[in-house]
mmCIF file with all atom_site columns, N, CA and C in Angstrom:
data_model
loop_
_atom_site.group_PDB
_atom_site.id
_atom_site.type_symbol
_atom_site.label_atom_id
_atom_site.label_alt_id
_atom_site.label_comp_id
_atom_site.label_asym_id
_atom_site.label_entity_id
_atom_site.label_seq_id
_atom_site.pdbx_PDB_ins_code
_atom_site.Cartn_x
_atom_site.Cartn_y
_atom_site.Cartn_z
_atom_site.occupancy
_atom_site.B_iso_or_equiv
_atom_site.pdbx_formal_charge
_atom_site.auth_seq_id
_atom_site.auth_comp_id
_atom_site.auth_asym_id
_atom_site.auth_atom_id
_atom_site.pdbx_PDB_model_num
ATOM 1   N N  . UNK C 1 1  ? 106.711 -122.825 38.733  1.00 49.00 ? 15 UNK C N  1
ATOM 2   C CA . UNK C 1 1  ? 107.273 -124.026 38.145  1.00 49.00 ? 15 UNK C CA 1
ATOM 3   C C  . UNK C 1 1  ? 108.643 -124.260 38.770  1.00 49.00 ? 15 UNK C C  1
ATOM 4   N N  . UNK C 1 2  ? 108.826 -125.904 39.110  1.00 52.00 ? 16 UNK C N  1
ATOM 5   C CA . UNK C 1 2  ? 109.745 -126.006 39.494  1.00 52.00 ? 16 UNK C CA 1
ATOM 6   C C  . UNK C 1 2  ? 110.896 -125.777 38.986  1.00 52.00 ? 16 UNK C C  1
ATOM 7   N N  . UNK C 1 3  ? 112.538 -125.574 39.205  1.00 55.00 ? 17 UNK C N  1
ATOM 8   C CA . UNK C 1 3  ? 114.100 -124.826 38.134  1.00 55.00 ? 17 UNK C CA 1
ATOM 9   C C  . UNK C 1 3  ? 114.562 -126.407 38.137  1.00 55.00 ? 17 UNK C C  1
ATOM 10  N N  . UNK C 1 4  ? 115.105 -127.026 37.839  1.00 57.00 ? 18 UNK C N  1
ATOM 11  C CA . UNK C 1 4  ? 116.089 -128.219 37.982  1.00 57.00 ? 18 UNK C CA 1
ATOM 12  C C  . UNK C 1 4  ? 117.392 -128.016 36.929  1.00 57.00 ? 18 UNK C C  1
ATOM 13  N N  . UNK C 1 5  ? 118.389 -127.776 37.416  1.00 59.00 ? 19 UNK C N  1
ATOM 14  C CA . UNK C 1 5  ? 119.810 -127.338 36.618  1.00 59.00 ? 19 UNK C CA 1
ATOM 15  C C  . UNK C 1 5  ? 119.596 -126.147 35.645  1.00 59.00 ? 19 UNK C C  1
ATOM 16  N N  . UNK C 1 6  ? 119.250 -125.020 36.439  1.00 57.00 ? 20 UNK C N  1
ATOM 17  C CA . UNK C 1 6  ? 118.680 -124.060 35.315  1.00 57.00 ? 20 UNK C CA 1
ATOM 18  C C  . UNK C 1 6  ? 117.706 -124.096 34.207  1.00 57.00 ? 20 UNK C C  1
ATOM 19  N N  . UNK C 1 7  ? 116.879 -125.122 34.011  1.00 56.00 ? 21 UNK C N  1
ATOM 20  C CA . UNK C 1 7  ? 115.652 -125.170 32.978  1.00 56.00 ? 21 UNK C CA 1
ATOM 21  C C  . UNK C 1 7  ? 114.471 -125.480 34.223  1.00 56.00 ? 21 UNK C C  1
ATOM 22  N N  . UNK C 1 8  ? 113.235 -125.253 33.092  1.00 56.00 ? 22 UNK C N  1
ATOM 23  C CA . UNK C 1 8  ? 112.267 -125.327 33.514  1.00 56.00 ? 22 UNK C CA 1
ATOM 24  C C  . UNK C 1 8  ? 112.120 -127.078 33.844  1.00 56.00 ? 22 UNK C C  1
ATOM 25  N N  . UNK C 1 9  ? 111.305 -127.587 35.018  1.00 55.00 ? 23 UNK C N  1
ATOM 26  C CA . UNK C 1 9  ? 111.510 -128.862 35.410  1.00 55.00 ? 23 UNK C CA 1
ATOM 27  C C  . UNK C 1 9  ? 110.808 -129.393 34.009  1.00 55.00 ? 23 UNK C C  1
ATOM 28  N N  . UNK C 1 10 ? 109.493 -128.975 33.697  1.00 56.00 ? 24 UNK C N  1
ATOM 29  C CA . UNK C 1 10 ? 109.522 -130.045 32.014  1.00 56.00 ? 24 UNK C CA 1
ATOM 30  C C  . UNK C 1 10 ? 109.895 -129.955 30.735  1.00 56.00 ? 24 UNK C C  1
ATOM 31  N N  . UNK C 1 11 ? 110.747 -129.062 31.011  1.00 54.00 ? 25 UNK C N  1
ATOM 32  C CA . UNK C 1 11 ? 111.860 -129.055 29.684  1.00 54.00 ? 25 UNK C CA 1
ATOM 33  C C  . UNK C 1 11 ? 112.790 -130.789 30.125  1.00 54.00 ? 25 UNK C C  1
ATOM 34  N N  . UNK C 1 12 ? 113.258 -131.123 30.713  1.00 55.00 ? 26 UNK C N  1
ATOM 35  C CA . UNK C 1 12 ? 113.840 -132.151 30.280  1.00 55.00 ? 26 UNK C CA 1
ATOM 36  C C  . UNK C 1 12 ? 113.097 -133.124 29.690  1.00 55.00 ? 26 UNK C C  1
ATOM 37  N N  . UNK C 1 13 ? 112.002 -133.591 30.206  1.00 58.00 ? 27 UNK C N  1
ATOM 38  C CA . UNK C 1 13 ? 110.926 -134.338 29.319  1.00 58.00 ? 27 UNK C CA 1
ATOM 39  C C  . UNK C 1 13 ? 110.590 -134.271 27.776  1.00 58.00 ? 27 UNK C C  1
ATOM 40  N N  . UNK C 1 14 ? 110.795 -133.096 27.388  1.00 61.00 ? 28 UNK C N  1
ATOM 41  C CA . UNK C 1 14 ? 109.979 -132.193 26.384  1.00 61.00 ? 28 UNK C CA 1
ATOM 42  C C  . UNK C 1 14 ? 110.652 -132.542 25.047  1.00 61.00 ? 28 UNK C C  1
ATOM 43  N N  . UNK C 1 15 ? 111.973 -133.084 25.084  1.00 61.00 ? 29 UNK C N  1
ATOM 44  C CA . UNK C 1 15 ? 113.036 -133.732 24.102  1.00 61.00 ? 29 UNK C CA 1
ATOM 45  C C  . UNK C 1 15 ? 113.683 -134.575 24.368  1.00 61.00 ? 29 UNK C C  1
ATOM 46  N N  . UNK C 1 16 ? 113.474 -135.397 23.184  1.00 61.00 ? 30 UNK C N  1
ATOM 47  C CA . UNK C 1 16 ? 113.774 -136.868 23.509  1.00 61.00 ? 30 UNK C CA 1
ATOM 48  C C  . UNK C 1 16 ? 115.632 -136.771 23.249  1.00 61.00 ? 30 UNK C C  1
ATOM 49  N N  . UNK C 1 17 ? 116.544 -137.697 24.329  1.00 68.00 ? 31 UNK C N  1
ATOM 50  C CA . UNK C 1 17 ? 117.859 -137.458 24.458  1.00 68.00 ? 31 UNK C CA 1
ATOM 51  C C  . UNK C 1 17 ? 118.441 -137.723 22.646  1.00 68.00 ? 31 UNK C C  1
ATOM 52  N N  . UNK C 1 18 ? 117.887 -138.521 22.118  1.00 78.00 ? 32 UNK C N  1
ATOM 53  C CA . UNK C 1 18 ? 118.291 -139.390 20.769  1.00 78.00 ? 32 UNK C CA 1
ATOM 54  C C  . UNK C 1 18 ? 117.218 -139.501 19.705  1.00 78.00 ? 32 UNK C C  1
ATOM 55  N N  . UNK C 1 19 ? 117.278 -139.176 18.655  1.00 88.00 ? 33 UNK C N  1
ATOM 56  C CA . UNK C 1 19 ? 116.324 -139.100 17.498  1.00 88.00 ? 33 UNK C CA 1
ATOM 57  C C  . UNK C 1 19 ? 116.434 -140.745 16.954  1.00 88.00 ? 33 UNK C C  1
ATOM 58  N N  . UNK C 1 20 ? 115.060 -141.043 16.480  1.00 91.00 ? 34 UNK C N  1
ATOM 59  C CA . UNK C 1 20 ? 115.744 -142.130 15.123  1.00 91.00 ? 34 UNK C CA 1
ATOM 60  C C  . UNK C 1 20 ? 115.735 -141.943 13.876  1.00 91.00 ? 34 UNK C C  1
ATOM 61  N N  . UNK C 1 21 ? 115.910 -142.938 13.129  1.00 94.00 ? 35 UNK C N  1
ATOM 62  C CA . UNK C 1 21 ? 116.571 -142.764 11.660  1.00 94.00 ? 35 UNK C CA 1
ATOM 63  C C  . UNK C 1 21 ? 115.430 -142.772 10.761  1.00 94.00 ? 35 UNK C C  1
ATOM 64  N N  . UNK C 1 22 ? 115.011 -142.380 9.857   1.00 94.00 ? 36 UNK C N  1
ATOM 65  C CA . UNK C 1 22 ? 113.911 -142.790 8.964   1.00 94.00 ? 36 UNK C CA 1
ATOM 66  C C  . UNK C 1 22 ? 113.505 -144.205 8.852   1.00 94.00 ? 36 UNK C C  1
ATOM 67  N N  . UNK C 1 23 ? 114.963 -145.097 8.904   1.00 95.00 ? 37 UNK C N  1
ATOM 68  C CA . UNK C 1 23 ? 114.851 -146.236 8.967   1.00 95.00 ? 37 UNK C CA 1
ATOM 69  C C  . UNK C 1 23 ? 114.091 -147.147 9.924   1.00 95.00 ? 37 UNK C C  1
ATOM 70  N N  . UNK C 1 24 ? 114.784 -146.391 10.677  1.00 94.00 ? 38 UNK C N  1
ATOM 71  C CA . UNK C 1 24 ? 114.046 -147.203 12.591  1.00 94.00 ? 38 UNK C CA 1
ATOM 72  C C  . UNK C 1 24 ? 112.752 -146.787 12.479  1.00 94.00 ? 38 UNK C C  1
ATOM 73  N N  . UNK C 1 25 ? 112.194 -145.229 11.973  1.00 94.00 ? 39 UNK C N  1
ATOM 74  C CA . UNK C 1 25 ? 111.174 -144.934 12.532  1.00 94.00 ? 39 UNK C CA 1
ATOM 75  C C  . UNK C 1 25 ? 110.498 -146.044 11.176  1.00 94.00 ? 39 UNK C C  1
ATOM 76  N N  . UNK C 1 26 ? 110.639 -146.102 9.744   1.00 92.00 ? 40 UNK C N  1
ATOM 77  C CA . UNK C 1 26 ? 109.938 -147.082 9.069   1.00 92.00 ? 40 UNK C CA 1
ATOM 78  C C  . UNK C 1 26 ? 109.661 -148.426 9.240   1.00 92.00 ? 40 UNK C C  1
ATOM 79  N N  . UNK C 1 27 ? 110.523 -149.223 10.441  1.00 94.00 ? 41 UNK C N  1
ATOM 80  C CA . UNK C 1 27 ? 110.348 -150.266 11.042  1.00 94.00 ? 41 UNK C CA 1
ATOM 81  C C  . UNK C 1 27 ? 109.760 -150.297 11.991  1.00 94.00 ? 41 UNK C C  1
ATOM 82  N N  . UNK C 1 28 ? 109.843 -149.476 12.924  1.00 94.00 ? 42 UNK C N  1
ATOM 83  C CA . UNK C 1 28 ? 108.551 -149.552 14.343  1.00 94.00 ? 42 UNK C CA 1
ATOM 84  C C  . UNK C 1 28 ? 107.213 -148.904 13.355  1.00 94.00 ? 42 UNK C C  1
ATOM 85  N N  . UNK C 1 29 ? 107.041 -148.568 12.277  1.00 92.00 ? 43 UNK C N  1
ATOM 86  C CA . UNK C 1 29 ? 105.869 -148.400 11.817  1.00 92.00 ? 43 UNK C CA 1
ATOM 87  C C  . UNK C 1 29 ? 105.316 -149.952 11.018  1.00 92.00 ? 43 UNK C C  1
ATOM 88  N N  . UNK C 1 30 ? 106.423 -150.514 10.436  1.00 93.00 ? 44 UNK C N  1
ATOM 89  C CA . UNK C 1 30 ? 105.812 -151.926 10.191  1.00 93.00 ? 44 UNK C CA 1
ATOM 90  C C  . UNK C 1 30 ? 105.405 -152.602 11.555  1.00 93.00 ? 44 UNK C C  1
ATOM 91  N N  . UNK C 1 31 ? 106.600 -152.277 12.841  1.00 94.00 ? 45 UNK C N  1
ATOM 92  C CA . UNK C 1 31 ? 106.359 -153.426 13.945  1.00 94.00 ? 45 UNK C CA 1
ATOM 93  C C  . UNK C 1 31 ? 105.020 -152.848 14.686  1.00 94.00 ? 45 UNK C C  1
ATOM 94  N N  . UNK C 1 32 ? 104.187 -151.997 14.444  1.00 94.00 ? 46 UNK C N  1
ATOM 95  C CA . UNK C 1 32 ? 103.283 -151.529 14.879  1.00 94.00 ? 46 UNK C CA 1
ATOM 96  C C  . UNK C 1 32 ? 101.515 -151.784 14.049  1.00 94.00 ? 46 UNK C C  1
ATOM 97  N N  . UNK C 1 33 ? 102.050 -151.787 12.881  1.00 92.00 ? 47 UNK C N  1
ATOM 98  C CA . UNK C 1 33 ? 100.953 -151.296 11.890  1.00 92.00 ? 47 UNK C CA 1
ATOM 99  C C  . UNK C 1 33 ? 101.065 -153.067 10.973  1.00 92.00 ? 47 UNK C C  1
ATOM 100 N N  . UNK C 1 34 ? 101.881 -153.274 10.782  1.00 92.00 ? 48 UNK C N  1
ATOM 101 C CA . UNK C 1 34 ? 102.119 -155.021 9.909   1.00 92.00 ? 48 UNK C CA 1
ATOM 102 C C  . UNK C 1 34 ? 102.213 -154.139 9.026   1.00 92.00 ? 48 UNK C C  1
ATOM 103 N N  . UNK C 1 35 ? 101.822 -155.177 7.189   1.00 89.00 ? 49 UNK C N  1
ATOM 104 C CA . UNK C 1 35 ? 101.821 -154.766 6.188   1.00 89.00 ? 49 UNK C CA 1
ATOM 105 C C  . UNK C 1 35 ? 100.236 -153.947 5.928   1.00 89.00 ? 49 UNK C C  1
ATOM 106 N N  . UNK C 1 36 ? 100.792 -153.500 4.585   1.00 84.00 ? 50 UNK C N  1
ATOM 107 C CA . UNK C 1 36 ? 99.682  -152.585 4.117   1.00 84.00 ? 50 UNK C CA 1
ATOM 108 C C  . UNK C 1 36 ? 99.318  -153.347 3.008   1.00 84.00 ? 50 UNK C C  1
ATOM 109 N N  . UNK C 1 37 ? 97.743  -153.803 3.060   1.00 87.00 ? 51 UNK C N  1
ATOM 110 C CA . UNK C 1 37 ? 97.349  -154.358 1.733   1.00 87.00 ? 51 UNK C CA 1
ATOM 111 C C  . UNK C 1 37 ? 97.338  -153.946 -0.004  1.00 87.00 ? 51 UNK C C  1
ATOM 112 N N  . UNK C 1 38 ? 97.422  -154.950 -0.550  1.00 91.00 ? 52 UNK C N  1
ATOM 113 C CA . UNK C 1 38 ? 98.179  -154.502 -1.829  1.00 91.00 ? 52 UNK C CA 1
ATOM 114 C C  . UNK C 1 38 ? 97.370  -153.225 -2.435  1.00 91.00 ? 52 UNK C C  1
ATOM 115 N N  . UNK C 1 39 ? 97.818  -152.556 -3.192  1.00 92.00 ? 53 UNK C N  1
ATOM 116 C CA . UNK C 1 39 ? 97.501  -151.038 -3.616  1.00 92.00 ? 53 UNK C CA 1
ATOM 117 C C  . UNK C 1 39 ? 96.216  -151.732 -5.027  1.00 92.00 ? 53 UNK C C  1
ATOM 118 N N  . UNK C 1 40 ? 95.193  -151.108 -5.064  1.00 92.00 ? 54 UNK C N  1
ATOM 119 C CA . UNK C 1 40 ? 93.899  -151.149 -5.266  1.00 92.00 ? 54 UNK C CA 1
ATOM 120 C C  . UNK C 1 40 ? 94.277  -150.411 -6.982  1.00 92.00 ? 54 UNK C C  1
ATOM 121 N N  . UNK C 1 41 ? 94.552  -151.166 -8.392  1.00 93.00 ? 55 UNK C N  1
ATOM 122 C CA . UNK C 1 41 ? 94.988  -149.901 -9.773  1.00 93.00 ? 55 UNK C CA 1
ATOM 123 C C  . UNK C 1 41 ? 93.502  -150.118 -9.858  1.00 93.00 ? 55 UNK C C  1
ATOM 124 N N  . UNK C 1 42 ? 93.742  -148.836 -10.968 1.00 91.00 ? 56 UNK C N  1
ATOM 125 C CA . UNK C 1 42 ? 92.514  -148.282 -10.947 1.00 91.00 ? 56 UNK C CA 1
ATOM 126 C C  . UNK C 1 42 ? 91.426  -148.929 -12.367 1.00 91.00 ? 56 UNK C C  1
ATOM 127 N N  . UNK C 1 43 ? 92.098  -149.895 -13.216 1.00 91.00 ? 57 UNK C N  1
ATOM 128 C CA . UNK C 1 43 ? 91.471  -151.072 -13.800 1.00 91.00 ? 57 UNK C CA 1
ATOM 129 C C  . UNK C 1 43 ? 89.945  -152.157 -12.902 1.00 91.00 ? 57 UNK C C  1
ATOM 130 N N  . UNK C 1 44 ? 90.935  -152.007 -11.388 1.00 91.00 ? 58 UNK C N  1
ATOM 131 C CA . UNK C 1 44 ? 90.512  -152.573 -10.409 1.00 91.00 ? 58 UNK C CA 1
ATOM 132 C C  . UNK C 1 44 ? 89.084  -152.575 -9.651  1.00 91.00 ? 58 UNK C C  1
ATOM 133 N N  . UNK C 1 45 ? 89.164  -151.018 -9.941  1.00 91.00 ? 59 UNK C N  1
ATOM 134 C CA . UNK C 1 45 ? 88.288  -150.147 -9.211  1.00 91.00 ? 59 UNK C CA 1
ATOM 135 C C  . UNK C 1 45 ? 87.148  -150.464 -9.838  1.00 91.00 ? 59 UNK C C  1
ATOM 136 N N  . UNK C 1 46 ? 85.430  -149.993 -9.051  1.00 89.00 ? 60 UNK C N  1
ATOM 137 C CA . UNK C 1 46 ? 83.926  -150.187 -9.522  1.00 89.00 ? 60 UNK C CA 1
ATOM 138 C C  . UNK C 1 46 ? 83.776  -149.020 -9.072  1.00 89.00 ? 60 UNK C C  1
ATOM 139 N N  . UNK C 1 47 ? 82.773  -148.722 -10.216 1.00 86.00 ? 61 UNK C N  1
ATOM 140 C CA . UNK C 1 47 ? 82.002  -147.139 -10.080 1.00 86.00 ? 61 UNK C CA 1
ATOM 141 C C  . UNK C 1 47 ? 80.641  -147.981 -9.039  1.00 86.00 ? 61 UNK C C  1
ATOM 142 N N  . UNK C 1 48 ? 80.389  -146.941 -8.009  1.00 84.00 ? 62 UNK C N  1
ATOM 143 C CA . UNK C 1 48 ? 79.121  -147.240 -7.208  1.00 84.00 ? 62 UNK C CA 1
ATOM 144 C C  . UNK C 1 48 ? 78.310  -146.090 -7.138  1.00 84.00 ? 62 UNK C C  1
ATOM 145 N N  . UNK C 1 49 ? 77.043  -146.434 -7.100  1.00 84.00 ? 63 UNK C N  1
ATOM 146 C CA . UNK C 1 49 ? 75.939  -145.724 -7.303  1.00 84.00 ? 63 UNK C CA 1
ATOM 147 C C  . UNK C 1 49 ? 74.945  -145.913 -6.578  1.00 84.00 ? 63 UNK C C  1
ATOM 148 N N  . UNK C 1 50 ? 74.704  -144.215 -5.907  1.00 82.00 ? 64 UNK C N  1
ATOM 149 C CA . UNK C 1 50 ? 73.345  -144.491 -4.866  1.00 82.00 ? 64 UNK C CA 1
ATOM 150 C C  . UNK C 1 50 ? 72.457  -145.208 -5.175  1.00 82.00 ? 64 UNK C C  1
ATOM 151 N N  . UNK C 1 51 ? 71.425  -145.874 -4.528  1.00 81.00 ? 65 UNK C N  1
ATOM 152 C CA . UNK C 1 51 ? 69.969  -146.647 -4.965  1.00 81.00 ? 65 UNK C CA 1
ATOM 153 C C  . UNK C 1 51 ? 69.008  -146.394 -3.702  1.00 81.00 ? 65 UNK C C  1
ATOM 154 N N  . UNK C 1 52 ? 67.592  -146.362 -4.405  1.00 77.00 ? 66 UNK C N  1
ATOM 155 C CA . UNK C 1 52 ? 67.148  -146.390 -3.246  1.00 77.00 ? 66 UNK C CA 1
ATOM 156 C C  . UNK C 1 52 ? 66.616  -147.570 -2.522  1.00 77.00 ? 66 UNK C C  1
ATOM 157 N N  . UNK C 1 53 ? 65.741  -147.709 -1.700  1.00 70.00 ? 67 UNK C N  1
ATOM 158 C CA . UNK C 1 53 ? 65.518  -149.283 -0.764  1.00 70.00 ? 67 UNK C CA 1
ATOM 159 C C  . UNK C 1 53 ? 64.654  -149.774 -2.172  1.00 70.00 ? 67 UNK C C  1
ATOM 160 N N  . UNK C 1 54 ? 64.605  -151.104 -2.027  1.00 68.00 ? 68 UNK C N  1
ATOM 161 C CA . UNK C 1 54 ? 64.067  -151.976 -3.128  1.00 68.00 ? 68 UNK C CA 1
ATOM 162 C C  . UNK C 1 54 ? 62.311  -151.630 -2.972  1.00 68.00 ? 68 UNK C C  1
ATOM 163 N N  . UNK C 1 55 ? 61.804  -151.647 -3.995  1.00 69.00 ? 69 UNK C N  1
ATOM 164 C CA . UNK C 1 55 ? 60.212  -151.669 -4.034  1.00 69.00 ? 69 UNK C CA 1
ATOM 165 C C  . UNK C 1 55 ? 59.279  -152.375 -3.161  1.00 69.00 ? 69 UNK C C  1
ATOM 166 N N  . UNK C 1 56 ? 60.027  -153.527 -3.189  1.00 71.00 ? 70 UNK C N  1
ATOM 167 C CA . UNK C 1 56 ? 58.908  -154.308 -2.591  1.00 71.00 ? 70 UNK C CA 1
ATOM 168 C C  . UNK C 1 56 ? 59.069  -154.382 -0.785  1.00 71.00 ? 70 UNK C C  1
ATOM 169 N N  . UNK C 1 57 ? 60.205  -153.853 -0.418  1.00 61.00 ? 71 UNK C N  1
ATOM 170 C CA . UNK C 1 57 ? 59.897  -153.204 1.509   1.00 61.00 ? 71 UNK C CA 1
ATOM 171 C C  . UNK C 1 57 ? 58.859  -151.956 1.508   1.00 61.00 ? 71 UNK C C  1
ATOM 172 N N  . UNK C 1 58 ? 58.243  -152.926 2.846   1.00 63.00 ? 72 UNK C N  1
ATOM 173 C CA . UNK C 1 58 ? 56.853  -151.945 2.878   1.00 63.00 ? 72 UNK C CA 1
ATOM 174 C C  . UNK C 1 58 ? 57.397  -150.645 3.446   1.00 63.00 ? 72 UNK C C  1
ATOM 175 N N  . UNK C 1 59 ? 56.253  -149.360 3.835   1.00 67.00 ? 73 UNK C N  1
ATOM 176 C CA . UNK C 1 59 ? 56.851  -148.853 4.447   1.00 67.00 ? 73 UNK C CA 1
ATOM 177 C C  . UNK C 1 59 ? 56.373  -149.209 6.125   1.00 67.00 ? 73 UNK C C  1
ATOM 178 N N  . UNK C 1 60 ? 57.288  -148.661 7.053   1.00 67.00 ? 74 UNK C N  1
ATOM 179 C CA . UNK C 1 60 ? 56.783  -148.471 8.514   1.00 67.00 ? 74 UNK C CA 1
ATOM 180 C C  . UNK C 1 60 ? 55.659  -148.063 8.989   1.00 67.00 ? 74 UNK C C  1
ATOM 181 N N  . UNK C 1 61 ? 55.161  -149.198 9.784   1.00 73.00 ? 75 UNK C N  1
ATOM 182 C CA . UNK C 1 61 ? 53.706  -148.631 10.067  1.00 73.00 ? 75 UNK C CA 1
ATOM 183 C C  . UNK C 1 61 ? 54.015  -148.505 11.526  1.00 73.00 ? 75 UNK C C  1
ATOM 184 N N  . UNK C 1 62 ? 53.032  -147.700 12.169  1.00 77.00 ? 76 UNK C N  1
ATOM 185 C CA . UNK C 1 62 ? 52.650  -147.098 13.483  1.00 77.00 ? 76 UNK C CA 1
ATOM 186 C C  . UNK C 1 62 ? 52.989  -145.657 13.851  1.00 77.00 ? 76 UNK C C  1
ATOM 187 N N  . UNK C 1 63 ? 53.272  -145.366 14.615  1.00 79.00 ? 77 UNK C N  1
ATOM 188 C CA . UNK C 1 63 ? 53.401  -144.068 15.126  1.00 79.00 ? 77 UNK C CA 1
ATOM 189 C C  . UNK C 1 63 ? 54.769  -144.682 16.188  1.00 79.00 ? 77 UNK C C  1
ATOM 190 N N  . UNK C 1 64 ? 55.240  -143.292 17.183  1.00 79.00 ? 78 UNK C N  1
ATOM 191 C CA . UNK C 1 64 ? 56.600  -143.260 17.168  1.00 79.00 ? 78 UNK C CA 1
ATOM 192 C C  . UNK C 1 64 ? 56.446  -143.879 18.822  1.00 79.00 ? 78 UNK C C  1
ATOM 193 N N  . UNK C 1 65 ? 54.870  -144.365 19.374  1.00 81.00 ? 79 UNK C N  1
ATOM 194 C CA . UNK C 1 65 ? 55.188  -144.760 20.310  1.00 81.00 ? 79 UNK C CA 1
ATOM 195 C C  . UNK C 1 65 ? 55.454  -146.944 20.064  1.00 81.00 ? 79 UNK C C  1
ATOM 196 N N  . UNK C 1 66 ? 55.328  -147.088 19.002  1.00 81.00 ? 80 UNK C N  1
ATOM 197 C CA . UNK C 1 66 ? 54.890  -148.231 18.731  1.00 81.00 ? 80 UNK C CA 1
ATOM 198 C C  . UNK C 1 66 ? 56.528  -148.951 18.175  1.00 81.00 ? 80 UNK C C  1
ATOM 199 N N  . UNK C 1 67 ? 56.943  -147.961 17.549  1.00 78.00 ? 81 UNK C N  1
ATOM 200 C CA . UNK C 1 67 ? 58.330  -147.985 17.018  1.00 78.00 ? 81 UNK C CA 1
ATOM 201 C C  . UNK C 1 67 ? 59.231  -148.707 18.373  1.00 78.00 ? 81 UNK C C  1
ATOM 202 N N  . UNK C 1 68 ? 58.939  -147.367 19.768  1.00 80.00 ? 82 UNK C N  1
ATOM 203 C CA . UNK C 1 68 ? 60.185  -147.458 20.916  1.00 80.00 ? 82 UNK C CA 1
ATOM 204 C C  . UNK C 1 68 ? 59.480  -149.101 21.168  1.00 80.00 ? 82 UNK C C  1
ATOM 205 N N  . UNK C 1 69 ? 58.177  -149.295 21.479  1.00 82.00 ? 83 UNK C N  1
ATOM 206 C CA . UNK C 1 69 ? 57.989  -150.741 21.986  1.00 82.00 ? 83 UNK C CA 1
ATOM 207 C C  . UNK C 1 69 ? 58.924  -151.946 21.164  1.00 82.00 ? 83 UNK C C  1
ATOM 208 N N  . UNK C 1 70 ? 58.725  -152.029 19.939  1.00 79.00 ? 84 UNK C N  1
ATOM 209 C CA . UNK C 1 70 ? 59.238  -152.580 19.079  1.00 79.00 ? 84 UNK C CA 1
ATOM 210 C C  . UNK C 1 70 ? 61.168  -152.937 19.249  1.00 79.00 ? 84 UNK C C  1
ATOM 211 N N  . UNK C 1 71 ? 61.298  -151.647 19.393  1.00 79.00 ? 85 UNK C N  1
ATOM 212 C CA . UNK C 1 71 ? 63.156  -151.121 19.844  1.00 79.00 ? 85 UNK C CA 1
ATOM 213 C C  . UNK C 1 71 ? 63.096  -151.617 21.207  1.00 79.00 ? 85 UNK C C  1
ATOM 214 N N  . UNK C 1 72 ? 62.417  -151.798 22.095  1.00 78.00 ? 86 UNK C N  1
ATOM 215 C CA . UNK C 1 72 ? 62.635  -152.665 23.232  1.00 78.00 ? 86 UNK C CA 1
ATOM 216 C C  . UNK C 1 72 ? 63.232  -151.170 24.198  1.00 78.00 ? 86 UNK C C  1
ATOM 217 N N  . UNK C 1 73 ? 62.892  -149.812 23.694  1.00 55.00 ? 87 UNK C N  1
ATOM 218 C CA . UNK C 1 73 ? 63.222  -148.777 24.421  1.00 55.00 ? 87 UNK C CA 1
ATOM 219 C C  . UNK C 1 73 ? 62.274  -147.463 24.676  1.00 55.00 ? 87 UNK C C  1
#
């Protein structure tokens, strides 16, 4: 590895010269991300529940070479 002023050459890379502030970093996270949609209370919320496919879909007919024709593969 290359020396450059007594450190290893990617040690200078490796730390950034200047930190930012919680502040800065909470603003390049808005200027990056926008807002965050409003928070979901839990009044709000629906209980969901597995189901299975409705009765009246048939089931699949053919075999598995009839399927790929079908899939166009």
């Amino acid at each position: 590895m290359r020396r450059r002023a007594g450190q290893a050459h990617n040690a200078v890379m490796s730390e950034p010269a200047e930190s930012f502030t919680d502040q800065e970093y909470a603003f390049l996270r808005h200027v990056r991300f926008g807002e965050l949609p409003a928070r979901v209370r839990p009044e709000e919320r629906i209980e969901a529940a597995e189901t299975e496919f409705p009765p009246d879909r048939p089931d699949p007919v053919g075999g598995e070479s009839e399927w790929h024709l079908r899939a166009g593969g």
